[in-house]
Structure formats: structure tokens, C-alpha cells
Short mmCIF file of C-alpha atoms in Angstrom, two decimals:
data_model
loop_
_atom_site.label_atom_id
_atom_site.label_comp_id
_atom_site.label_asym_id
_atom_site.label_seq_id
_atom_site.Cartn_x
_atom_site.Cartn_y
_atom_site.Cartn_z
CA UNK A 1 -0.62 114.84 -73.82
CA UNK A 2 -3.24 116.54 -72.36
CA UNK A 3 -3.49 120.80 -73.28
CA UNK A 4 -0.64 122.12 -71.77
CA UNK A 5 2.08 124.93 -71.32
CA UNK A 6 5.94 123.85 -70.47
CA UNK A 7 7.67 126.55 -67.95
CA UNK A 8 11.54 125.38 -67.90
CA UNK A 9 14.11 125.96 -65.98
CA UNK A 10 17.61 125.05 -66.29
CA UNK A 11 18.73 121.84 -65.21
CA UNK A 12 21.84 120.86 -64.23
CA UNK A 13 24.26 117.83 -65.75
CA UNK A 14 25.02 115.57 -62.59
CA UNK A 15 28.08 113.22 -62.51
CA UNK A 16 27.60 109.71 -63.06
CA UNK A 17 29.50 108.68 -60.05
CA UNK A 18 26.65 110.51 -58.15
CA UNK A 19 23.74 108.92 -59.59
CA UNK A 20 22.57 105.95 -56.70
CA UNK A 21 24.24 108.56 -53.77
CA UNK A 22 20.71 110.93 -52.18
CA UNK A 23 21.36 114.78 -51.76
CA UNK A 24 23.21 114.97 -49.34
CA UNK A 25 25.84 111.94 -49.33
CA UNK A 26 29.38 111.00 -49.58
CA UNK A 27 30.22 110.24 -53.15
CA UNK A 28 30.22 106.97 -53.68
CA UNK A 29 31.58 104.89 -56.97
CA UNK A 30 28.14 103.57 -58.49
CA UNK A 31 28.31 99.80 -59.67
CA UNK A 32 28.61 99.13 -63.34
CA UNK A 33 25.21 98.69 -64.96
CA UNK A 34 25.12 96.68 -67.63
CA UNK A 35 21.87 98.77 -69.52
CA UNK A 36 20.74 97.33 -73.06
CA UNK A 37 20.75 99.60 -75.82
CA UNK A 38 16.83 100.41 -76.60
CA UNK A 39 16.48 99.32 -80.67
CA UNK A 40 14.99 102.24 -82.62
CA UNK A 41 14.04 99.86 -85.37
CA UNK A 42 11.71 98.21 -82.80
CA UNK A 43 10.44 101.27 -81.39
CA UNK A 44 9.55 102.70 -85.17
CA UNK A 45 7.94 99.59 -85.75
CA UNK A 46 5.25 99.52 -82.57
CA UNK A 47 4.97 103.31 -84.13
CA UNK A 48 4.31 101.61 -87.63
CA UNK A 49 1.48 99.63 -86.03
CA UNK A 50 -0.19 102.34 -84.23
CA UNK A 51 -0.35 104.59 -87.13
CA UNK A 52 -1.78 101.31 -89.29
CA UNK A 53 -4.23 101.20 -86.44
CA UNK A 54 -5.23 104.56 -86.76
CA UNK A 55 -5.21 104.12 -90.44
CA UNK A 56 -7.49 101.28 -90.83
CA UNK A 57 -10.32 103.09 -87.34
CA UNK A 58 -11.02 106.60 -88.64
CA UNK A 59 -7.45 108.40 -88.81
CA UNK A 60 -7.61 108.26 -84.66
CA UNK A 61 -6.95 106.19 -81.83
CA UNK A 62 -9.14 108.56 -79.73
CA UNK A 63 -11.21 107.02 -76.88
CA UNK A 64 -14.50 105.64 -77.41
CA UNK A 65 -13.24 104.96 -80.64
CA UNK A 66 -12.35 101.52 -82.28
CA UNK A 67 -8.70 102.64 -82.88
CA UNK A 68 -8.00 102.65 -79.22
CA UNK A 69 -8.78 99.61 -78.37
CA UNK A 70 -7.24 98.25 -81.52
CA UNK A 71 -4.47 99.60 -79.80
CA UNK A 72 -4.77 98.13 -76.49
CA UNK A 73 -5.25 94.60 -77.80
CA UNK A 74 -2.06 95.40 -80.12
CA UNK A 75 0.43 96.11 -77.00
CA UNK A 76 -1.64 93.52 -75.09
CA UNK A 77 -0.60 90.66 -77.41
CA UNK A 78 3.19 91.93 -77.46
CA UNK A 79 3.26 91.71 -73.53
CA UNK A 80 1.40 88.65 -73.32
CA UNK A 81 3.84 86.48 -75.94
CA UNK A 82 6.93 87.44 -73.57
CA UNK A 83 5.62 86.44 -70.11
CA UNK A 84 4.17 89.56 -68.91
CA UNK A 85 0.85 89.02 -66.80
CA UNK A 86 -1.38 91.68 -68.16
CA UNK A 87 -4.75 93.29 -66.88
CA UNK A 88 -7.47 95.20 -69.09
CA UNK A 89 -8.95 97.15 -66.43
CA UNK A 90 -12.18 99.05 -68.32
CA UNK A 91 -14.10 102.46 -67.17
CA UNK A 92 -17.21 104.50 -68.75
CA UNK A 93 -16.48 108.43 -69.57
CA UNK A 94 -18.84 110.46 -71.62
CA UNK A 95 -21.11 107.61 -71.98
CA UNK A 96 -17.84 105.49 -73.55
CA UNK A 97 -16.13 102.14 -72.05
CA UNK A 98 -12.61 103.05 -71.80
CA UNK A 99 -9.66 101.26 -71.20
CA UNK A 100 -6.59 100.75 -69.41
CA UNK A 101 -3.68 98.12 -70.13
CA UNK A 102 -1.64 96.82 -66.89
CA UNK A 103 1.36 94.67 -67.41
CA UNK A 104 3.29 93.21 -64.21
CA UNK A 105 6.29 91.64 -65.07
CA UNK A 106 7.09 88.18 -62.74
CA UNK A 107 9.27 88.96 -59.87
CA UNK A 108 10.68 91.05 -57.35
CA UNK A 109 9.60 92.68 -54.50
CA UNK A 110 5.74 92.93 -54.21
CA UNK A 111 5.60 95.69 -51.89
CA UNK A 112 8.23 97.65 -53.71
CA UNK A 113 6.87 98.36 -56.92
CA UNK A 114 8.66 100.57 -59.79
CA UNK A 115 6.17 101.60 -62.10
CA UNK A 116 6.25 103.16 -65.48
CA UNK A 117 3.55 104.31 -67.90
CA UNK A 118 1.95 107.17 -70.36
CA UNK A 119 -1.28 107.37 -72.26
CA UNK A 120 -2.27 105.38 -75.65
CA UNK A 121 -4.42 107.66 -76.58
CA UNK A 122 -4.94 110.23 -79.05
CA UNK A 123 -7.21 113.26 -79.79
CA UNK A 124 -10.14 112.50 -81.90
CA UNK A 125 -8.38 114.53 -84.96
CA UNK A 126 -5.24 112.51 -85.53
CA UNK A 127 -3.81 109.36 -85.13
CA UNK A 128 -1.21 110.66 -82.45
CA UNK A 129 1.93 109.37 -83.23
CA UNK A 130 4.27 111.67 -80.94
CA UNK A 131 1.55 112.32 -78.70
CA UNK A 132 1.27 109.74 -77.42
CA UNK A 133 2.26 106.96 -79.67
CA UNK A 134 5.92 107.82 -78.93
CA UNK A 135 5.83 107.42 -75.06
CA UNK A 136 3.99 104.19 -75.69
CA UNK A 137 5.99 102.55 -78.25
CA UNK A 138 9.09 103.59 -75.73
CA UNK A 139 7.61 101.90 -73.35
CA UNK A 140 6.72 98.98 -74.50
CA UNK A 141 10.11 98.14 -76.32
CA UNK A 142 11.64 98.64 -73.09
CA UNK A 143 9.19 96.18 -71.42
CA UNK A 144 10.03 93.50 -74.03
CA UNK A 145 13.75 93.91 -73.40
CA UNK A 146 12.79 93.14 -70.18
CA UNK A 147 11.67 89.86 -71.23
CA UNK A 148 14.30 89.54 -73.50
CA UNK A 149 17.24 89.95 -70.83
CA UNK A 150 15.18 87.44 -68.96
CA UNK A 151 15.50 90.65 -65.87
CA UNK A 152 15.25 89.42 -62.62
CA UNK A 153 15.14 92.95 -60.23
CA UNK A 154 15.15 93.36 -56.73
CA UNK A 155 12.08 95.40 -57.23
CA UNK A 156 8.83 94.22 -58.79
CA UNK A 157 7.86 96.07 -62.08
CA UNK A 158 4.76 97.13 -63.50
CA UNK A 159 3.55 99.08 -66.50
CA UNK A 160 0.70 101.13 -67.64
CA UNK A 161 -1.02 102.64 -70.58
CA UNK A 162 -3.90 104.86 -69.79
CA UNK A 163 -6.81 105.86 -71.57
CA UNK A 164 -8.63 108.75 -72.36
CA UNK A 165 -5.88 111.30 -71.34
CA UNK A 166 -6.35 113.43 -73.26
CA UNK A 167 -9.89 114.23 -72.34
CA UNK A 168 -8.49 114.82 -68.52
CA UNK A 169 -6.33 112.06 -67.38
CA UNK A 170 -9.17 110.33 -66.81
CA UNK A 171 -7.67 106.60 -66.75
CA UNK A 172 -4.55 106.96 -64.95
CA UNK A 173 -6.91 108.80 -62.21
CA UNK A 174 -9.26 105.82 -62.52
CA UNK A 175 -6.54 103.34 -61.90
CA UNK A 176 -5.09 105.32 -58.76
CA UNK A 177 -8.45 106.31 -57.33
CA UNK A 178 -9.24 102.68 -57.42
CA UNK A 179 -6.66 101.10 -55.54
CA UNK A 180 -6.50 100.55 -51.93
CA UNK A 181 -4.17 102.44 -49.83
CA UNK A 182 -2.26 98.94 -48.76
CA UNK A 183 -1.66 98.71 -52.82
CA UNK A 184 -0.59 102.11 -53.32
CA UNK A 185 1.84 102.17 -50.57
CA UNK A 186 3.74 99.35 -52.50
CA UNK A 187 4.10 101.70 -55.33
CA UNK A 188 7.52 103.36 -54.62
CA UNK A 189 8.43 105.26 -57.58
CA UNK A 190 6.24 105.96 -60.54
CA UNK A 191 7.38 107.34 -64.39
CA UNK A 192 5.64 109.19 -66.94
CA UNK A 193 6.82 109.35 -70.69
CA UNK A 194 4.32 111.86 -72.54
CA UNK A 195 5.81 113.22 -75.73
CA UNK A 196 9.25 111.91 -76.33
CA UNK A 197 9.77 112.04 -79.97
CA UNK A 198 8.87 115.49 -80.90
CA UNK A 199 10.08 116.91 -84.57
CA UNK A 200 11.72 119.93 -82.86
CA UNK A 201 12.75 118.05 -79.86
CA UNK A 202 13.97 119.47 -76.59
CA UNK A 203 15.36 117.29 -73.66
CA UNK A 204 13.31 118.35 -70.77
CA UNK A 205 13.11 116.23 -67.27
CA UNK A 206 10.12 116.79 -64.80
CA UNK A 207 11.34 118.67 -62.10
CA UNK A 208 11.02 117.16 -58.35
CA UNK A 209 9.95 120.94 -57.39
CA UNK A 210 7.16 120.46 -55.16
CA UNK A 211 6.77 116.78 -55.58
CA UNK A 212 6.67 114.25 -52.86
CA UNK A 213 9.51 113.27 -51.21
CA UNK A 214 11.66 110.46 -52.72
CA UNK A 215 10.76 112.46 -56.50
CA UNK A 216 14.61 114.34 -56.14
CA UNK A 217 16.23 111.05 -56.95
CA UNK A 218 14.09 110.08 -59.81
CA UNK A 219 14.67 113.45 -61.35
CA UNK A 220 18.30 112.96 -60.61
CA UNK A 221 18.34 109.45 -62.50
CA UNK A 222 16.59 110.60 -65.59
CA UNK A 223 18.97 113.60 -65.62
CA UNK A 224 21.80 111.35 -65.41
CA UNK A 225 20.90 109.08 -68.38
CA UNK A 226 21.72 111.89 -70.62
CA UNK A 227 25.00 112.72 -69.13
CA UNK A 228 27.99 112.70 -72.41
CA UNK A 229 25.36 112.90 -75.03
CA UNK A 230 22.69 116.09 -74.97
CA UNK A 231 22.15 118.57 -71.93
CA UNK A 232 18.45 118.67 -70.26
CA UNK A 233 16.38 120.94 -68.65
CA UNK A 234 13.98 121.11 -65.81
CA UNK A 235 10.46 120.89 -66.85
CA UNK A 236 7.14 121.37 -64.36
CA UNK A 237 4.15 119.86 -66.69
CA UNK A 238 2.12 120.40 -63.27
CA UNK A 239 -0.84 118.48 -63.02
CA UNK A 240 -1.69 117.93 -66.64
CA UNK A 241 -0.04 114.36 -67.48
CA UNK A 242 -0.70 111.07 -66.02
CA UNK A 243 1.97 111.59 -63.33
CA UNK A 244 -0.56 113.59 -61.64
CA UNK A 245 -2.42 111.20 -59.98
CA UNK A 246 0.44 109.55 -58.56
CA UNK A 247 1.77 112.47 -57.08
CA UNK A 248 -1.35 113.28 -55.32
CA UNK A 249 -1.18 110.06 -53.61
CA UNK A 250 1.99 110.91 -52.41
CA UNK A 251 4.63 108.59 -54.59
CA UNK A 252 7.06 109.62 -55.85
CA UNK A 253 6.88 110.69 -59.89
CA UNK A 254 9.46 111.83 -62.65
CA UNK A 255 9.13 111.70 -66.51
CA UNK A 256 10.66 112.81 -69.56
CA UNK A 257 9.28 115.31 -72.47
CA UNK A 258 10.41 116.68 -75.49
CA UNK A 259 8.11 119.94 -76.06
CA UNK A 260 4.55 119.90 -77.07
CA UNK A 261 2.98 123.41 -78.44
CA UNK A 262 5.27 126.03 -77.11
CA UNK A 263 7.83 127.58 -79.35
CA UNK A 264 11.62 126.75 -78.86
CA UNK A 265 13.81 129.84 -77.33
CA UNK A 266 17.37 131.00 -78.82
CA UNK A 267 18.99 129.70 -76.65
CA UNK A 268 17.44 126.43 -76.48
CA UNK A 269 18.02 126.03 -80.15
CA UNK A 270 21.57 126.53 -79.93
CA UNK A 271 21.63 123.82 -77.01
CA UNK A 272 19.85 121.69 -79.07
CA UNK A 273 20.13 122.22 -82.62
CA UNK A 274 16.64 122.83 -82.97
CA UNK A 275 14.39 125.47 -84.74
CA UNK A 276 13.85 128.94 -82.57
CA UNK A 277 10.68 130.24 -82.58
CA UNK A 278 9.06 126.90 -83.85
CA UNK A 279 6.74 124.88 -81.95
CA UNK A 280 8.23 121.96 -80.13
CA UNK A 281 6.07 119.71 -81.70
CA UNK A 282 3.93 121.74 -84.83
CA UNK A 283 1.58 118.94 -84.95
CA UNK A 284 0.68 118.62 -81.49
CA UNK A 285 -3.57 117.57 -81.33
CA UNK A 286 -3.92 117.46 -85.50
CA UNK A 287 -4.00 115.25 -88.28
CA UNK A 288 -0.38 115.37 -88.98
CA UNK A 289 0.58 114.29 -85.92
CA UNK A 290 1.55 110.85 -87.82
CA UNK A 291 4.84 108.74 -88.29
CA UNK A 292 6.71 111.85 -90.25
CA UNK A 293 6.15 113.67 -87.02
CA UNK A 294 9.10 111.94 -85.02
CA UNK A 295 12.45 113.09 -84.69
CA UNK A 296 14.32 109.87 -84.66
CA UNK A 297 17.17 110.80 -83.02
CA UNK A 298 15.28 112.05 -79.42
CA UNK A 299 13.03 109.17 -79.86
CA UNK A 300 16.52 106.66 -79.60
CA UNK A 301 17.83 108.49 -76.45
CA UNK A 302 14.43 109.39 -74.78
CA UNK A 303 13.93 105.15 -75.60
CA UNK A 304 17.83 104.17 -73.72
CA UNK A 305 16.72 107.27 -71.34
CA UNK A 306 13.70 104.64 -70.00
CA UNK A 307 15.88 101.90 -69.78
CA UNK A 308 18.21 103.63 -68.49
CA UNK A 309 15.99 104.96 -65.54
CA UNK A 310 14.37 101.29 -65.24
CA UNK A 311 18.05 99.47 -64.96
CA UNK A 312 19.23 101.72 -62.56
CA UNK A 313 16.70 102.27 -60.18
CA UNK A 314 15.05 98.25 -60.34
CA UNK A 315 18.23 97.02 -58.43
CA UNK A 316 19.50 94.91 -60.99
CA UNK A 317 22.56 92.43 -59.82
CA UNK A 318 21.55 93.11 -55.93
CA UNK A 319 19.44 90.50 -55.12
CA UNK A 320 18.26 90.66 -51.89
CA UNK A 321 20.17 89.35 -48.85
CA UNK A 322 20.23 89.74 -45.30
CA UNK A 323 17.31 92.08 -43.44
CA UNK A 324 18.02 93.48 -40.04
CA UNK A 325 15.55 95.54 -38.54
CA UNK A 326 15.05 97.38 -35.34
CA UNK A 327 11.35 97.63 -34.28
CA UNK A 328 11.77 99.36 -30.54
CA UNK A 329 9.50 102.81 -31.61
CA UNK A 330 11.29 106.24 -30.54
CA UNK A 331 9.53 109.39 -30.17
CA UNK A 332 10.82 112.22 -32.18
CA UNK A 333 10.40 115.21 -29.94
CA UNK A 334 9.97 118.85 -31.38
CA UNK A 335 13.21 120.77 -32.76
CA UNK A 336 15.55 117.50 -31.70
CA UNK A 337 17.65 114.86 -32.70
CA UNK A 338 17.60 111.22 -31.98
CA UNK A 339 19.55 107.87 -33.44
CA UNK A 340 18.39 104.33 -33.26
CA UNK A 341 20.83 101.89 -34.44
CA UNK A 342 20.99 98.47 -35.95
CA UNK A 343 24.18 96.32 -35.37
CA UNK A 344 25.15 94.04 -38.85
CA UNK A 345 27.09 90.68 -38.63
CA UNK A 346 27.48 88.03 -40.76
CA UNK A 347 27.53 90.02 -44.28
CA UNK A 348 30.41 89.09 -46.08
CA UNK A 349 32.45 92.21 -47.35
CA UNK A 350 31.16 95.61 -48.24
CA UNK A 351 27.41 96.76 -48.07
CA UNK A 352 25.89 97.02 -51.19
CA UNK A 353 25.49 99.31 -54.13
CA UNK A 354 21.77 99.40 -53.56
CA UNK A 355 21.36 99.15 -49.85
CA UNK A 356 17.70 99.36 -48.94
CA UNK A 357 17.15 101.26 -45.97
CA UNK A 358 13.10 100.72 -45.16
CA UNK A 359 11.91 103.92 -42.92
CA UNK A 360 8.56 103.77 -41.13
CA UNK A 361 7.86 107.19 -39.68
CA UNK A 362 4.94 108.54 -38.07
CA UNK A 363 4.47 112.29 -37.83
CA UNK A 364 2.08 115.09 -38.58
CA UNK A 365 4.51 117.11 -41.04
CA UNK A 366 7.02 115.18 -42.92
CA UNK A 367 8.31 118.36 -44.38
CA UNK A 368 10.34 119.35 -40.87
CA UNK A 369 12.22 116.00 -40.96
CA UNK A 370 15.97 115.48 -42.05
CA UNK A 371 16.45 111.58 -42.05
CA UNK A 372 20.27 110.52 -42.64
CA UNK A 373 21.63 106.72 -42.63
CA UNK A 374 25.29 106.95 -40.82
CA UNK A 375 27.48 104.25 -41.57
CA UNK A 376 29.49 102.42 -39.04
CA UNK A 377 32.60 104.60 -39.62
CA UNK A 378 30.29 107.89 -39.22
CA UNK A 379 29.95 108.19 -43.09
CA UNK A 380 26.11 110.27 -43.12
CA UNK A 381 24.13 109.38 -46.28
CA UNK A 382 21.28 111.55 -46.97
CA UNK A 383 18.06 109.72 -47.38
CA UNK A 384 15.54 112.79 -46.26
CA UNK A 385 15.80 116.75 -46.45
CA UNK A 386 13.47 119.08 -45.02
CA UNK A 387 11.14 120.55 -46.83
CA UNK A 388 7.09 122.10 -47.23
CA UNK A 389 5.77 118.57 -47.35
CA UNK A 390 3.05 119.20 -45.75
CA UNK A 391 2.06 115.50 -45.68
CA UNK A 392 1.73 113.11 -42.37
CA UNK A 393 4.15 110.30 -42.12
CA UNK A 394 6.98 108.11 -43.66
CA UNK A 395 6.65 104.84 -45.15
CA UNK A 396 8.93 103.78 -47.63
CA UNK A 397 12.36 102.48 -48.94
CA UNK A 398 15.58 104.46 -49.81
CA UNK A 399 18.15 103.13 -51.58
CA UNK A 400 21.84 104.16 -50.94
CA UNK A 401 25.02 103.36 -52.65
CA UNK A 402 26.75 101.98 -49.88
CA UNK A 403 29.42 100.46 -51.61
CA UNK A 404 32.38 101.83 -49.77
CA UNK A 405 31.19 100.95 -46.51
CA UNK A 406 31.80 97.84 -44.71
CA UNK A 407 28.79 95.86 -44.21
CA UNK A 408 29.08 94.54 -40.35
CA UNK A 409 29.38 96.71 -37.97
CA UNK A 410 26.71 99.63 -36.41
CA UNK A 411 24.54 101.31 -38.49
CA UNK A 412 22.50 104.40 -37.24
CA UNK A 413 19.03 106.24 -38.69
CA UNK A 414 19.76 109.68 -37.65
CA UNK A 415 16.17 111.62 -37.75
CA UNK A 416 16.01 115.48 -36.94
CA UNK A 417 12.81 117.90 -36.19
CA UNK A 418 14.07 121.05 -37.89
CA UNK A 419 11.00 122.95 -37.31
CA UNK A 420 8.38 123.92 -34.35
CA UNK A 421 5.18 122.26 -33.22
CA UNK A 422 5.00 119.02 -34.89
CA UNK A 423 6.09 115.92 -33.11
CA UNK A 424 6.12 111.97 -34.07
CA UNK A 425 7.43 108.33 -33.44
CA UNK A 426 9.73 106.62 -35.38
CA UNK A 427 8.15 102.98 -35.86
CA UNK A 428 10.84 100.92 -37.34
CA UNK A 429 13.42 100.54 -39.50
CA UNK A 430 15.26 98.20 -41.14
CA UNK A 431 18.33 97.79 -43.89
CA UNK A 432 18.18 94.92 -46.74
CA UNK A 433 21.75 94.02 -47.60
#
């Protein structure tokens, strides 16, 4: 993790039976997810190998540096051996190739992409086991349990490990930078896990605080997979992790972090059984920053935490169905509130548990816009609050836990202008069953 300070704020524990329902909505009983349990053993052991790796190149896995991509090739070959279709993508910074490892797992949606991803790196001065080893090695087992469950999403995943973070998120910024804006549109939802092991370990979740829109329900997942075993807290890591890029493209981002260089509070302690006054992690950027710098017990639940967050939000057991779209545009005048409406038949039962609602919106400041999906018995389900989005238009898909509703009948997108002077046109719309 790149040189940073944690503010927190507290965070609080949301009910499971909330977790797929937006701000907003009717409480709704989620489906049962079957999640695997992340293996610990497996995670230590990609850990094992990176600090080998480190061993055997210098003491670092820093870029430029042989040790990092010893440890590309090293995650590379675990990918490749389970299915995944993987992509070296390479860039030049301070007169060094860098590297950065893609992995795209077969399946699912193409143009609704879940991503996940943190840096390989390490600093030049240690072989960066919690920083960033941990995330990595998190990551990674979680990928190969993937492959192992033989997943088949409703969403198309992807993972990343970027290089040279932590000399200014240089590789995640390459990879964003470099796509075109019909391939980062596709990317609906994108996770960062920086840190996740550290000695004195906190439970901290990024906070969707002046994220884009679409960020409140990631934070609101992560937050959940913690819910009966440790409480969390809010965390802003602002722009210095490889969320960053993301976010300035406008998708959605959320990420987990147990504490880097800044010193534990009281009261934190007592939450958390941790050391006060102590440094979250006391080898953060040096030499000791090696395998006896992990706190075993955050790196398990950080680990399910992942899986947890992939499971949920990938749309596992909905596969898709039925589309039914309306494509007749409607303005959306200034301080009003209009409803265009899409008539289901032919679905057998109840809608589902992950009911894609697709939203195509143009307008020149998303932030004045309440969207709402009302159900054919008048049930409203949040999708959209207003906010100081400042951004210019909508295009992308919510998903709503619909599971109470009946499927056929007339369904309604309910958009309001809840502030002056901007104006716009609903496109289209449509709902995957």
C-alpha cells in the first residue's frame, strides 16, 4: 500500500436480511448463498511462496526488480492450471518494464463485469508480505475456489494484480487509462484488498462517502460479510490505493483494510482485541514486513470476507432468464417526476433474488436524480438517491432482491429531478428476470 493515513469513522453492523435490498427498499428475505469457506492453509501457502520469492531476488519483490516478476509468473501459473484466461499486460516507469497480471474467468455476462484486484508489489526494502502479499494471496485463493466450485455467475469476473503501486499506483492507472470507454462501461463494480492481514489488525471497510454511485451497496456487502463474527469500521483510504483509478472513471469501488502505519485508538483495541497505541501494522514499508508479520486470524475472515463479497454480488444460482425492455425515451423535466413502465408475462412465480434492472439515463447532473423500481403491487425499491454526483449520465445495472414480488404483472422505473436547472432523457430500460 502506497504511503498513507487511515481517517475512520464508525461503521455500522447491517442485517443480513438487508444485504441484496438498495437504501431505500422494502426488506426483503435474501436467498441462501451457499459461500465456500476461504482455506487459510492455502492462503499461508501463496504467502510461503512470495516470501521464497523474495528470498531467493534480493529480500524484495519491488518493481523493476526480478522478485516481481517472479511473482507474476508464480500467480500466473496458478490461474492458468485452473482454466483462467490470463493477460500479462507490461508498462515502462522510471526507465523499468513493469507488469500487470489479468485473469478473466470463462463466463457470464461480458458487459457486466465484477472485478477484483490489489497490488503484488512491494517496496524495494522488504519482501512485503502484509503489504501487499496478503491482499494478493487472498485473492488469488479465492480465484482458484472459483475454479474449484466450477462457478458459473450471472456476471463475468475478472481479476487484477497491479504493479508498481507502491511507487504511485502506477499500474492499476495504466490498466484503466488504457481501456476504451465501451470496455470500462462493462466494468460494474470494482474491489480493492490492500493490507488485509496486518499483526495488529483492525476491520476497516472503504467507505462509499463520495464515491460514485452504485459504491453504497458494495460498502454495504463487505460490511455485511462480517456480520456475527467482528464489528467494522468505515475507512476513506482516498486516492492512495488502486481503487483510485476506478473511481475516477466513475465505477463503482469498495475494499477492505486492516491498518497500515497509524496507531490503534482505545477504543478500537477494546473492539478488537488489539494493541492501543501500536501501529496497525509496525512493519509497514521495512524488512520485517515478512511471513511473521500476519495476523492469521484477520487474514481467514478478510480471505471468506472476498468470497463472501464475490458470491454475493456475482449472482450465483440466478442465471439469467427473461429480458423485457422498454426503449420509448422520456424526457426528465427539471424538479419533476415521471414513470415508464414495463408489463412482465410469462415468468413463472416470483421475480428473482437478483433482479437486474438495466438503467440508461442521460442527464447533465446525476447527483439530482432519485431512481426507484416499483413493483407491480406498488412495493418502491431504491436503486438511486440523490446526491453531489456531479457526473453526466446513467448507464448501468442494479440489482434488487425482488424475491417477494410476483414476477408478471407491471413494473414501473420511477425517476425524480430533486434539484434546479439540470434536465435529461431517460433512454431505456430494461429488467433481466
Amino acid at each position: 500500500m502506497s504511503l498513507k493515513r487511515t481517517t475512520t469513522v464508525a461503521g455500522a453492523l447491517l442485517l443480513a436480511a438487508a444485504l441484496l435490498s438498495p437504501p431505500g427498499a422494502t426488506a426483503q428475505q435474501p436467498a441462501t448463498l451457499a459461500v465456500p469457506d476461504i482455506s487459510l492453509a492455502n492462503v499461508q501457502a501463496h504467502l510461503n511462496s512470495l516470501q521464497t520469492i523474495a528470498t531467493n531476488n534480493g529480500g524484495n519483490r519491488a518493481h523493476g526488480r526480478p522478485g516481481y516478476k517472479a511473482s507474476i509468473d508464480f500467480v500466473k501459473a496458478k490461474l492458468d492450471a485452473v482454466g483462467f484466461t490470463t493477460q500479462v499486460q507490461q508498462f515502462t516507469y522510471n526507465s523499468a518494464t513493469g507488469y500487470n497480471l489479468i485473469a478473466d474467468w470463462p463466463g457470464g455476462d461480458p458487459n457486466d463485469v465484477l472485478m477484483l484486484g490489489g497490488h503484488l508489489d512491494s517496496v524495494s526494502g522488504g519482501p512485503g508480505i502484509n503489504d501487499n502479499g496478503s491482499g494478493s494471496a487472498g485473492i488469488l485463493e479465492t480465484a482458484l475456489t472459483v475454479a474449484r466450485e466450477n462457478l458459473q455467475p450471472r456476471k463475468h469476473l475478472r481479476f487484477g494484480w497491479w504493479g508498481a503501486e507502491e511507487l504511485g499506483l502506477i499500474g492499476s492507472n495504466h490498466y484503466v487509462n488504457n481501456l476504451p470507454a465501451t470496455e470500462k462501461s462493462k466494468i460494474k463494480a470494482y474491489l480493492n484488498f490492500d493490507m488485509i492481514g496486518s499483526p495488529n489488525a483492525g476491520y476497516m471497510v472503504y467507505s462509499a462517502s463520495g464515491q460514485p454511485t452504485g459504491s453504497l451497496a458494495l460498502q454495504q456487502t463487505l460490511e455485511a460479510a462480517f456480520v456475527g463474527k467482528v464489528a467494522t469500521e468505515l475507512t476513506s483510504v482516498g486516492g492512495r490505493s488502486d481503487h483510485a483509478a476506478f473511481a475516477r472513471a466513475g465505477i463503482p469501488i469498495g475494499g477492505l483494510f486492516t491498518g497500515a502505519e497509524v496507531t490503534m485508538t482505545a477504543a478500537q483495541a477494546q473492539k478488537w482485541g488489539g494493541q492501543a497505541g501500536v501501529a496497525f501494522d509496525r512493519c509497514y514499508h521495512r524488512s520485517c514486513d515478512t511471513t511473521s508479520n500476519i495476523n492469521t486470524t484477520a487474514l481467514d475472515r478478510m480471505s471468506d470476507a472476498i468470497a463472501y463479497a464475490l458470491w454475493t454480488l456475482a449472482g450465483t444460482g440466478t442465471p439469467p432468464g427473461q429480458k423485457f425492455e422498454n426503449t420509448t425515451p422520456l424526457n426528465l423535466p427539471d424538479l419533476a417526476t415521471v414513470e415508464s413502465s414495463i408489463t412482465v408475462s410469462g415468468v413463472t412465480g416470483n421475480a428473482p433474488s437478483a433482479l437486474g434492472v438495466g438503467v440508461d439515463i442521460t442527464h447533465t447532473y446525476r447527483g439530482d436524480l432519485v431512481i426507484d423500481l416499483v413493483a407491480p403491487d406498488g412495493t418502491a425499491f431504491r436503486l438511486k438517491s440523490s446526491s453531489n454526483d456531479s457526473g453526466d449520465n446513467i448507464n448501468t445495472t442494479y440489482t434488487v432482491n425482488a424475491s417477494g414480488e410476483v414476477a408478471n404483472g407491471t413494473w414501473k422505473l420511477r425517476v425524480q429531478d430533486v434539484a434546479a436547472q439540470d434536465v435529461g432523457r431517460l433512454n431505456s430500460w430494461f429488467l433481466q428476470f
